[in-house]
Short mmCIF file of C-alpha atoms in Angstrom, two decimals:
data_model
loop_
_atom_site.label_atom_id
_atom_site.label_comp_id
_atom_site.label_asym_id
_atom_site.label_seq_id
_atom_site.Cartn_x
_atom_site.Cartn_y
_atom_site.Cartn_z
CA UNK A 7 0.00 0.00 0.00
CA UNK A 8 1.41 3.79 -1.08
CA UNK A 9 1.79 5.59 2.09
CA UNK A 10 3.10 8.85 0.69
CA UNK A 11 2.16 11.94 2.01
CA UNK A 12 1.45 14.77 0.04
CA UNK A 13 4.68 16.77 1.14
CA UNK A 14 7.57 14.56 0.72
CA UNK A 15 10.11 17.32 0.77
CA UNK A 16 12.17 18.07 3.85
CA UNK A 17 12.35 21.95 2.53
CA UNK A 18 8.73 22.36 2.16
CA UNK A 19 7.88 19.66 5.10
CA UNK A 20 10.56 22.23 7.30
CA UNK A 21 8.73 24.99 6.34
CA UNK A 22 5.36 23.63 7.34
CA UNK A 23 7.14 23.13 11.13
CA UNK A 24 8.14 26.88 10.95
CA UNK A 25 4.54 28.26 10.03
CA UNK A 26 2.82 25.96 12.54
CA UNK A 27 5.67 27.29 15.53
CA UNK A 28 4.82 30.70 13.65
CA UNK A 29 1.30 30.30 14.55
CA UNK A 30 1.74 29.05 18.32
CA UNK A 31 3.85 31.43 19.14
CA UNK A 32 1.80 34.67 16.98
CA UNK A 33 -1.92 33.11 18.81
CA UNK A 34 -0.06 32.61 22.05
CA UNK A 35 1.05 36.40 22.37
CA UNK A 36 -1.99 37.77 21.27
CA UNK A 37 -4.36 39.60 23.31
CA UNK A 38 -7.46 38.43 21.72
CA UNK A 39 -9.70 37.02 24.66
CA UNK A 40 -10.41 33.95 23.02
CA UNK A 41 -6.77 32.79 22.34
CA UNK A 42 -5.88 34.09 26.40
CA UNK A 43 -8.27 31.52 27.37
CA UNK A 44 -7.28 28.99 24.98
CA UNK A 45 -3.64 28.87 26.56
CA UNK A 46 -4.93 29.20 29.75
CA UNK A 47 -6.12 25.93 28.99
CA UNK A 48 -3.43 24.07 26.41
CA UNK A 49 0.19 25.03 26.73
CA UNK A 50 2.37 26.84 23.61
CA UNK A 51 4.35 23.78 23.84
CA UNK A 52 1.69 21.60 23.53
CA UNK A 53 0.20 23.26 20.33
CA UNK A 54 3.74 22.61 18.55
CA UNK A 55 3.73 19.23 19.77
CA UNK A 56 0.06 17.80 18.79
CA UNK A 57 -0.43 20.57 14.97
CA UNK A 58 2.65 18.48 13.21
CA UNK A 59 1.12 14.99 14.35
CA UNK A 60 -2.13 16.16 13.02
CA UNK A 61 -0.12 16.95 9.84
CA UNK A 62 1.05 13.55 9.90
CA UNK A 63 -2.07 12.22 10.41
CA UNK A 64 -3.93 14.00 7.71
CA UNK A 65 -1.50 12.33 5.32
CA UNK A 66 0.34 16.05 4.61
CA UNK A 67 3.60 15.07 5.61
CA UNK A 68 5.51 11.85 7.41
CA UNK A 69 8.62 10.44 9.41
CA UNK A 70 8.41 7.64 6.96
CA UNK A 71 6.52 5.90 3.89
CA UNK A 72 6.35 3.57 1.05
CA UNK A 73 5.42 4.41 -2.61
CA UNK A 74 4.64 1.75 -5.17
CA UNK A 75 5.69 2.15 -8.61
CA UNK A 76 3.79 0.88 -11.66
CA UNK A 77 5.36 -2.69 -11.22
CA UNK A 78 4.63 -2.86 -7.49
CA UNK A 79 7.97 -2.47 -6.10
CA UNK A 80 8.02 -0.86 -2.95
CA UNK A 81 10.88 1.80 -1.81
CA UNK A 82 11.21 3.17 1.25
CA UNK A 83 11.21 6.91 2.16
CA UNK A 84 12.42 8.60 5.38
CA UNK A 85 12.74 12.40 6.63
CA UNK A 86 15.73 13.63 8.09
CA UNK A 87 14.17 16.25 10.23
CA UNK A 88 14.03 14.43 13.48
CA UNK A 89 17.81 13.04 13.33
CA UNK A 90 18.79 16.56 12.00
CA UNK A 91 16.91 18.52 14.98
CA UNK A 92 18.20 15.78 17.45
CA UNK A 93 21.59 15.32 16.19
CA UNK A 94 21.75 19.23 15.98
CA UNK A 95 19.69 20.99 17.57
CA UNK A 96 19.11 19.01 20.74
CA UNK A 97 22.74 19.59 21.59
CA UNK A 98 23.01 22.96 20.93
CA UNK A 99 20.17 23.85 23.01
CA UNK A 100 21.91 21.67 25.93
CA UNK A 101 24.98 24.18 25.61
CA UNK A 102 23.15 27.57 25.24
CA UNK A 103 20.90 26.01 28.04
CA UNK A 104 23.47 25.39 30.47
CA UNK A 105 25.84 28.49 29.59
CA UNK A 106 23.98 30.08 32.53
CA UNK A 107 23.03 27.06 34.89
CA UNK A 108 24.66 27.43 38.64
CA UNK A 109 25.68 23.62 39.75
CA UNK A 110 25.39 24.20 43.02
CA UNK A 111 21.50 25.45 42.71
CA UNK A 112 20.79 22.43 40.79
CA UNK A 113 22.58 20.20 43.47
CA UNK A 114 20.44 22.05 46.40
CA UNK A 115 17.39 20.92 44.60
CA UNK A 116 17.86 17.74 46.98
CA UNK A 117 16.96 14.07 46.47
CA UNK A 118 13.68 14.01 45.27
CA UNK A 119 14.37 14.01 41.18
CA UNK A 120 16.57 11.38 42.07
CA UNK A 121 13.83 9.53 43.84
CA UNK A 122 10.92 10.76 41.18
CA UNK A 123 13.42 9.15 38.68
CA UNK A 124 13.64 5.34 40.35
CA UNK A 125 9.78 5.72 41.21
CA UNK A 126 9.69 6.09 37.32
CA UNK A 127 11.77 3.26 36.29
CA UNK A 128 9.84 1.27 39.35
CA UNK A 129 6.75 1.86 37.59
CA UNK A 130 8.42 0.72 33.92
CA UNK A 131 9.44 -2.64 35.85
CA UNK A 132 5.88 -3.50 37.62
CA UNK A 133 3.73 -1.96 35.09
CA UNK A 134 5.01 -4.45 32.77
CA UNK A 135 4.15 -7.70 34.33
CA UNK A 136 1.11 -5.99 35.69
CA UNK A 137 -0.30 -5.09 32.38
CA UNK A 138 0.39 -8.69 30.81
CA UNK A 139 -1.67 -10.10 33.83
CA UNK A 140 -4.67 -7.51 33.51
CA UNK A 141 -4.98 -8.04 30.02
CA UNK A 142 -4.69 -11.59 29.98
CA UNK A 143 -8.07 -12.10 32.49
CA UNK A 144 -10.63 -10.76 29.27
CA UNK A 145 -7.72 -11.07 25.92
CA UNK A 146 -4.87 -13.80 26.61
CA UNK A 147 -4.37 -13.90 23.15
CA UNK A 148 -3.21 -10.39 23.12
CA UNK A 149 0.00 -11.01 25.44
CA UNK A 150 0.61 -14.94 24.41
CA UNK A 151 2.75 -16.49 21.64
CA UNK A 152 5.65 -18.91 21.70
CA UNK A 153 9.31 -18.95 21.04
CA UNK A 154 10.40 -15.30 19.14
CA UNK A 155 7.10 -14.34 18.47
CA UNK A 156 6.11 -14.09 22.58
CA UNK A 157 4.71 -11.01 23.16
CA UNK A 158 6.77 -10.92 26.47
CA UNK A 159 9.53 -10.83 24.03
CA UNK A 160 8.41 -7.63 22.27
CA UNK A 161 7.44 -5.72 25.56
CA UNK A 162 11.26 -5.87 26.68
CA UNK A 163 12.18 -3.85 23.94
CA UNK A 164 9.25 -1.31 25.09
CA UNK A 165 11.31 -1.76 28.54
CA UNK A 166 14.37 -0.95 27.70
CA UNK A 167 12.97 2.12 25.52
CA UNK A 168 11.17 3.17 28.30
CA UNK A 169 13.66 3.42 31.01
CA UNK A 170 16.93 4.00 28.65
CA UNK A 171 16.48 5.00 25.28
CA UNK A 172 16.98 3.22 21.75
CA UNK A 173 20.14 2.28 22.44
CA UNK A 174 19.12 -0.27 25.57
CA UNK A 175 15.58 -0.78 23.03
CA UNK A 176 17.94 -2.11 20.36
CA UNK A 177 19.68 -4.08 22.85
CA UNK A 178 17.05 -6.45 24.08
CA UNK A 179 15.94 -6.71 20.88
CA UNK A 180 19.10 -8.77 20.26
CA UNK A 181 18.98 -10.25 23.82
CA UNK A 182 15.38 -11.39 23.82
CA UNK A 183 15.54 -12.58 20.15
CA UNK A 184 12.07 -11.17 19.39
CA UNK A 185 10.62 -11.87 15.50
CA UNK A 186 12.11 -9.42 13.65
CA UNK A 187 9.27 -9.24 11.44
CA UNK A 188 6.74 -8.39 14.38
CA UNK A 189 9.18 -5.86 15.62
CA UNK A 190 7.46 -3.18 14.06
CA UNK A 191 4.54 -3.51 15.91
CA UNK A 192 6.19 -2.73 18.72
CA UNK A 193 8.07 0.22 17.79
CA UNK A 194 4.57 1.28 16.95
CA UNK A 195 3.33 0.82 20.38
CA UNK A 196 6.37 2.83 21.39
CA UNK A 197 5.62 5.71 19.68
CA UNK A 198 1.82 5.72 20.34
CA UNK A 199 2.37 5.09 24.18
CA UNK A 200 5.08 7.60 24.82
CA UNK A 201 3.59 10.38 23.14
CA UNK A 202 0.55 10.39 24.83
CA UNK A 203 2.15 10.70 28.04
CA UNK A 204 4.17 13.17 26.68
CA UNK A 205 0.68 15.10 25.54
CA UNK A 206 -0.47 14.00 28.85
CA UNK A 207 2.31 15.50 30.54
CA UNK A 208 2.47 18.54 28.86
CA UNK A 209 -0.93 19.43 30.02
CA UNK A 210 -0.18 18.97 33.16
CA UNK A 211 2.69 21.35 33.16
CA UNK A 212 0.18 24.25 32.07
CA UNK A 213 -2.14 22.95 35.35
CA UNK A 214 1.73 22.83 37.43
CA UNK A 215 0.42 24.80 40.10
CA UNK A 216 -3.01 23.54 40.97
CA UNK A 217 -1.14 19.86 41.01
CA UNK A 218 1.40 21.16 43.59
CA UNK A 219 -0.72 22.79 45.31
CA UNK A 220 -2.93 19.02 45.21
CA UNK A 221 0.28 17.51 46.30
CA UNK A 222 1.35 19.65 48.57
CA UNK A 223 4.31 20.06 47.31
CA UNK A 224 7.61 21.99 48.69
CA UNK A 225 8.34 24.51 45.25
CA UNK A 226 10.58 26.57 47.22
CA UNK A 227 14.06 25.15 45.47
CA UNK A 228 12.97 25.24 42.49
CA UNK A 229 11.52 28.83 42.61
CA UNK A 230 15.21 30.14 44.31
CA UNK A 231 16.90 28.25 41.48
CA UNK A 232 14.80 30.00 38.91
CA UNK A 233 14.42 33.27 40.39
CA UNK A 234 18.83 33.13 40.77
CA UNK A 235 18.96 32.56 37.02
CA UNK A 236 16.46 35.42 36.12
CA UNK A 237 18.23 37.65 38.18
CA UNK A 238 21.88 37.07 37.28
CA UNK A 239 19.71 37.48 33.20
CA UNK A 240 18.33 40.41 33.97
CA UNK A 241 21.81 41.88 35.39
CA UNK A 242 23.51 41.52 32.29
CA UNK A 243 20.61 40.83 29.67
CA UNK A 244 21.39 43.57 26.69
CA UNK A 245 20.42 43.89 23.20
CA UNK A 246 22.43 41.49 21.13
CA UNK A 247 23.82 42.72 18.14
CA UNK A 248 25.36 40.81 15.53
CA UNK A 249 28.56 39.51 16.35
CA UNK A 250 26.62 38.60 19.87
CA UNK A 251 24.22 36.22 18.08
CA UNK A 252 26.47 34.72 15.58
CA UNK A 253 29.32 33.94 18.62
CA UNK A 254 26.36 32.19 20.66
CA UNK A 255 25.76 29.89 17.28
CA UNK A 256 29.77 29.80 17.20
CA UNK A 257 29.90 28.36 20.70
CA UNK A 258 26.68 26.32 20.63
CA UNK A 259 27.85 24.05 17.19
CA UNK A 260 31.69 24.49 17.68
CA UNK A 261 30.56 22.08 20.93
CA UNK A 262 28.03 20.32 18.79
CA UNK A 263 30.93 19.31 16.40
CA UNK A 264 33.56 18.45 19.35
CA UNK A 265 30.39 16.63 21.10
CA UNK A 266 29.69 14.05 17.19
CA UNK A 267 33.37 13.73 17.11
CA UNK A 268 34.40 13.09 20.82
CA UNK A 269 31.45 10.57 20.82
CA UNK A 270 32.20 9.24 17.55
CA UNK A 271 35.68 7.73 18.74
CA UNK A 272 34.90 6.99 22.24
CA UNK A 273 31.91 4.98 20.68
CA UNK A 274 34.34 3.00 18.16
CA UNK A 275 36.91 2.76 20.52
CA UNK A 276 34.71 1.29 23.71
CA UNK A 277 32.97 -0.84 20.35
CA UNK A 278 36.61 -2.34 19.52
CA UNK A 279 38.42 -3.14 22.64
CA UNK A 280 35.54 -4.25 25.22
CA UNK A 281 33.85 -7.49 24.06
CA UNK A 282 30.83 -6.75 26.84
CA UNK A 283 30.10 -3.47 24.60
CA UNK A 284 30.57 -5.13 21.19
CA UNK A 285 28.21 -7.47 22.45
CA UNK A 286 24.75 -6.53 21.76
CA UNK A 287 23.06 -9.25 23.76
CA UNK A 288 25.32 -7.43 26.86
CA UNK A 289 23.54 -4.88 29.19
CA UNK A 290 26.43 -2.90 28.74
CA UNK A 291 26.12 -2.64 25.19
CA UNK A 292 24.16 0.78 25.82
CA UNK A 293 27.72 2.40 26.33
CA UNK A 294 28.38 2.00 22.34
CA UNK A 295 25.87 4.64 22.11
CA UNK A 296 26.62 7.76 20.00
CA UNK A 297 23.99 9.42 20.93
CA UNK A 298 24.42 8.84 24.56
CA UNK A 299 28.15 10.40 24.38
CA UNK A 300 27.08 13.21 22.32
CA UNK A 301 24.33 14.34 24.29
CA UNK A 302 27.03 13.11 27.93
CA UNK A 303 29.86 15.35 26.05
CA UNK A 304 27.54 18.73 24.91
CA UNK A 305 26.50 18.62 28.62
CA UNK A 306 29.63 18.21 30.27
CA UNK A 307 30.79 21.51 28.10
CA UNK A 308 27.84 23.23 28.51
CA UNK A 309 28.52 22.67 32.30
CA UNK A 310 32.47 23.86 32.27
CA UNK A 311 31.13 26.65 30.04
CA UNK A 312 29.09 28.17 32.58
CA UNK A 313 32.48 28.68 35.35
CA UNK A 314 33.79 30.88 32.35
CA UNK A 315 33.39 34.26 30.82
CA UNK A 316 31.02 32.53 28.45
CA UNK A 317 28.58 32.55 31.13
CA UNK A 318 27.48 36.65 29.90
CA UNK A 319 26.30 35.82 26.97
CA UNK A 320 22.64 34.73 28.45
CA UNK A 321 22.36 38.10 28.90
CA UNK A 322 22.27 38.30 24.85
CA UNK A 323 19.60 35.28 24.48
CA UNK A 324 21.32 32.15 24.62
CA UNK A 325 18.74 30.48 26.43
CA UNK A 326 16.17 31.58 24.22
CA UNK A 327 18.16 30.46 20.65
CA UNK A 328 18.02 27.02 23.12
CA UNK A 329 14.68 27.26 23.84
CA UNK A 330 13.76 27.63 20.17
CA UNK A 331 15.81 24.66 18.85
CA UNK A 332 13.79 22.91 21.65
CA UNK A 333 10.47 23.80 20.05
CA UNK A 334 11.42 22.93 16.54
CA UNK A 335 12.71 19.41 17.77
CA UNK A 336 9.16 19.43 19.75
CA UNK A 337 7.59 19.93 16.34
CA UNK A 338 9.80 17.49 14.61
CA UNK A 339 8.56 14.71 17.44
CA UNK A 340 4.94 15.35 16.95
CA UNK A 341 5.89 14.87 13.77
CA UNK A 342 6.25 11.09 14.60
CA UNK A 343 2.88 10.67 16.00
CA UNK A 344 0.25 9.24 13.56
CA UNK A 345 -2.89 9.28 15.60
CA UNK A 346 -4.52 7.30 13.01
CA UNK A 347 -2.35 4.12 13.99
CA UNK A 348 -4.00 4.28 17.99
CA UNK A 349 -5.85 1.60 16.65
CA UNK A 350 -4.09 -0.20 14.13
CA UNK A 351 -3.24 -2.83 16.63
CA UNK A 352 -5.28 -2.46 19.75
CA UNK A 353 -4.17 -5.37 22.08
CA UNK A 354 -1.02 -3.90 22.01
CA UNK A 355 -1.40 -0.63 22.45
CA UNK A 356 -3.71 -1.37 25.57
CA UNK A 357 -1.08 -3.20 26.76
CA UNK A 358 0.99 0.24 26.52
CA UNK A 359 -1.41 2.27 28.19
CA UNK A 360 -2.26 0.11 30.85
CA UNK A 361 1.30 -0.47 31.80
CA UNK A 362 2.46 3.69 31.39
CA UNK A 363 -1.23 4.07 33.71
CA UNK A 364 0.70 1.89 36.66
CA UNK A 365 3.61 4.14 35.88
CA UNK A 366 1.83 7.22 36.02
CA UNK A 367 -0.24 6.13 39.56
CA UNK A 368 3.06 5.05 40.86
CA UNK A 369 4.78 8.37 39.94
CA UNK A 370 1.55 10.25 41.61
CA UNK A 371 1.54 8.15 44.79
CA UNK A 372 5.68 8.84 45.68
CA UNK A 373 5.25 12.42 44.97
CA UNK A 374 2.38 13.10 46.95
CA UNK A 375 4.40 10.87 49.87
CA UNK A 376 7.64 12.88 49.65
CA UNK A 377 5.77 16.03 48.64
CA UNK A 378 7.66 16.41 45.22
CA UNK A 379 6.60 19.06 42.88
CA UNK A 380 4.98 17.69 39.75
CA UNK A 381 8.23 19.40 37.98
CA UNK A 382 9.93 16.56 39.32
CA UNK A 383 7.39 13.94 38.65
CA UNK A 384 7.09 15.17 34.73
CA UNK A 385 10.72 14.90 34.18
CA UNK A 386 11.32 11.86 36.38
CA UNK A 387 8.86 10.32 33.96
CA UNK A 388 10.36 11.47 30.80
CA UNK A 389 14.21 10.76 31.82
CA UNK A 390 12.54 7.06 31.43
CA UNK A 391 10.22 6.94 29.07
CA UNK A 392 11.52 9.91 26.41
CA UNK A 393 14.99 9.93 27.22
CA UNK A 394 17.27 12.39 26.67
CA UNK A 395 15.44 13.96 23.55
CA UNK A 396 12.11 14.37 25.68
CA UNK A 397 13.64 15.08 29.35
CA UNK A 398 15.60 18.50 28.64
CA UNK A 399 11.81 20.02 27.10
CA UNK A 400 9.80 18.67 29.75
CA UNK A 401 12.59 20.38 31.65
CA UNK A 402 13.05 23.34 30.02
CA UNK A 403 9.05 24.21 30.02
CA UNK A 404 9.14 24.95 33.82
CA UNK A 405 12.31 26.66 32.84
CA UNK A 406 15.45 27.16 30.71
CA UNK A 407 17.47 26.75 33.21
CA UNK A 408 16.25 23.27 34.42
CA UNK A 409 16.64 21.81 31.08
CA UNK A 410 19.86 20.46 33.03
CA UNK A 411 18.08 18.47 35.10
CA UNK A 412 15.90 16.72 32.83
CA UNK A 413 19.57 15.75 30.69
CA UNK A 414 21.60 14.69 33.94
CA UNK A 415 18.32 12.03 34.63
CA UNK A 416 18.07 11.11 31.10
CA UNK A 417 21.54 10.05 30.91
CA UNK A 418 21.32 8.34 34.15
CA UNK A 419 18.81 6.71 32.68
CA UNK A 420 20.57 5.17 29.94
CA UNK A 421 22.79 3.70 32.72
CA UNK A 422 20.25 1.67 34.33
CA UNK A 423 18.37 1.58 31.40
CA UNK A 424 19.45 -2.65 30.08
CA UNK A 425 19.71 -3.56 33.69
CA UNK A 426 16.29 -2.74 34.57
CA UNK A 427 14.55 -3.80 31.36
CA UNK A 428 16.30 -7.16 31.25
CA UNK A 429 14.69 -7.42 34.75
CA UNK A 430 11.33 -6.58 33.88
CA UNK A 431 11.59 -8.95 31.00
CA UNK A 432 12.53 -11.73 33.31
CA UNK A 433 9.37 -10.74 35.71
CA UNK A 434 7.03 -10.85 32.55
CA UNK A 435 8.43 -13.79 30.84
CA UNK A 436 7.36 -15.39 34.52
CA UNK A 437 3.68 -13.93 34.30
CA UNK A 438 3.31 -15.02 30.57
CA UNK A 439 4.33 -18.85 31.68
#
């Protein structure tokens, strides 16, 4: 079947992104009444988040499709926006981010994102077993299967998605020996799952106040690191002329070049001389990640950056260049979403939703314990379930200078991330016998 959209272009399918983030940002500064109350309601980030998946979903542009020529041969089509805006982009808003960031702040924040984090990847590790057992009392079908084409199987790739990233995802693919063929499916479910929750969550962060004030929540650290930041910006904030913005894009992809590089050869070298990374069935086979060193290494700069002279330039909009490479990789991810395919394959994607649901409860039932602000609980979540490309804009919508937070938990996460899935794995494979 011919699955191509009717923009296939990156240029024109780019531009699209820009007049949609044109639009948020043009309705969500105006004054009209109508739009005030709309935001009030659905946050700016939100909007650039859900109007590309509708795109997508209408059929006017897409990550990926097949045409059909006359014979019937099928080709394959990607777009390169999402690996461009999260091979590019993602790290240079990580630098200009944390040009400004004071460590010590971020360290006084205490224990609880640390806590909101391994609630999260709890709730990954029960919710799995948990949702194979619910859903087997009315549909065993749905979560049976023998040999590679187990559905336990296919879950621990969701698993090691959703507490690591694609890396540790790619991993138990090759430890679990799930059907190739059938992976798919999965990936789907992936997708699906983890963007509702992102939707999910993103609502919530426009309602932030009215669920601390539900959880009874302790803000104050937060609100001193933020109100630091804006104060040290508002010092030495002036209007940036030229040579100001082109030396913030100077520093931001002079780092994103030393960041592909540094990880490129760490990557090969780790790859090449330690059989348990080579090894893709081995839980430490995460640490051949490029992605995880480029994202480790343009944070790690970012950080030393912000001890230097470096540091001023916030005060000519670094943050902000950040904060609007975060939006277009926002747009590029709702890009992703096809909300036609929710019920392509239902089983499965119940099984996702009832299993992120135990996540979510779990998530709500710690923080209202410890009295953690739903910041923490959002990008707990998302250090596990979107990784590093999700956690720094969950982050960075409470504000630009958390985005650090959201990056030191995602990368934590990819740690853990083959550790805890194979675990899970092992608890479902149990429940599905």
């Amino acid at each position: 079947m011919d699955t191509t959209p009717f923009i296939t272009q990156d240029t024109i399918a780019f531009g699209i992104i820009m007049l949609t983030l044109g639009f948020v940002f043009y309705t969500s500064s105006s004054e009209n009444n109508g739009w005030v109350k709309f935001y009030k309601i659905v946050p700016s980030l939100l909007m650039a988040y859900m109007l590309p998946a509708i795109f997508t979903s209408l059929g006017i542009i897409a990550p990926e499709w097949e045409s059909v020529d006359i014979e019937g041969n099928i080709t394959q089509h990607s777009s390169n926006l999402y690996y461009v805006a999260s091979r590019f982009l993602l790290p240079a808003a990580l630098i200009l981010m944390t040009l400004s960031i004071d460590l010590k702040a971020v360290f006084d924040l205490g224990p609880k994102a640390l806590i909101m984090f391994l609630t999260g990847t709890a709730g990954i590790i029960i919710g799995g077993p948990l949702a194979i057992i619910l859903i087997s009392i009315f549909s065993p079908e749905t979560v049976g299967g023998a040999g590679p084409d187990a559905v336990w199987r296919g879950l621990a790739t969701l698993a090691g998605s959703w507490i690591g990233g694609g890396a540790n995802q790619a991993a138990m693919l090759e430890i679990y020996e799930y059907n190739p063929k059938k992976y798919g499916g999965m990936v789907l479910v992936d997708i699906v799952v983890a963007n509702i929750w992102m939707a999910i969550v993103l609502v919530g962060i426009g309602k932030s106040k009215k669920i601390d004030k539900w959880l009874n929540a302790d803000t104050s650290a937060i609100e001193r690191l933020k109100e630091k930041v804006s104060t040290y910006a508002d010092k030495i904030t002036r209007n940036p002329s030229l040579a100001d913005l082109i030396i913030i894009l100077s520093i931001a992809f002079t780092v994103v070049g030393i960041s592909h590089f540094g990880a490129n050869e760490i990557s090969s070298f780790l790859i090449e001389n330690f059989d348990a990374i080579s090894d893709k069935t081995s839980p430490m086979s995460s640490f051949g990640s490029q992605f995880f060193w480029m994202i480790s290494i343009a944070t790690i700069i970012g950080i030393i950056l912000s001890f230097t002279k470096f540091k001023n330039y916030e005060g000519a909009g670094a943050s902000k260049i950040g904060s609007l490479f975060i939006y277009i990789l926002v747009a590029t991810i709702g890009m992703k979403m096809d909300l036609s395919k929710i019920l392509e394959n239902p089983g499965l994607i119940l099984i996702g939703l009832v299993w992120m649901t135990i996540h979510a409860i779990l998530l709500i039932i710690v923080a209202k314990l410890i009295k953690a602000p739903f910041f923490f609980l959002a990008v707990g979540s998302q250090a596990n379930v979107g990784g590093a490309a999700s956690a720094p804009i969950i982050a960075a919508a409470f504000h630009p200078s958390l985005a650090s937070v959201g990056v030191l938990l995602a990368v934590f996460g990819y740690v853990v991330g083959t550790y805890g899935a194979m675990l899970t794995a092992e608890l479902m494979r149990i429940v599905a016998s």
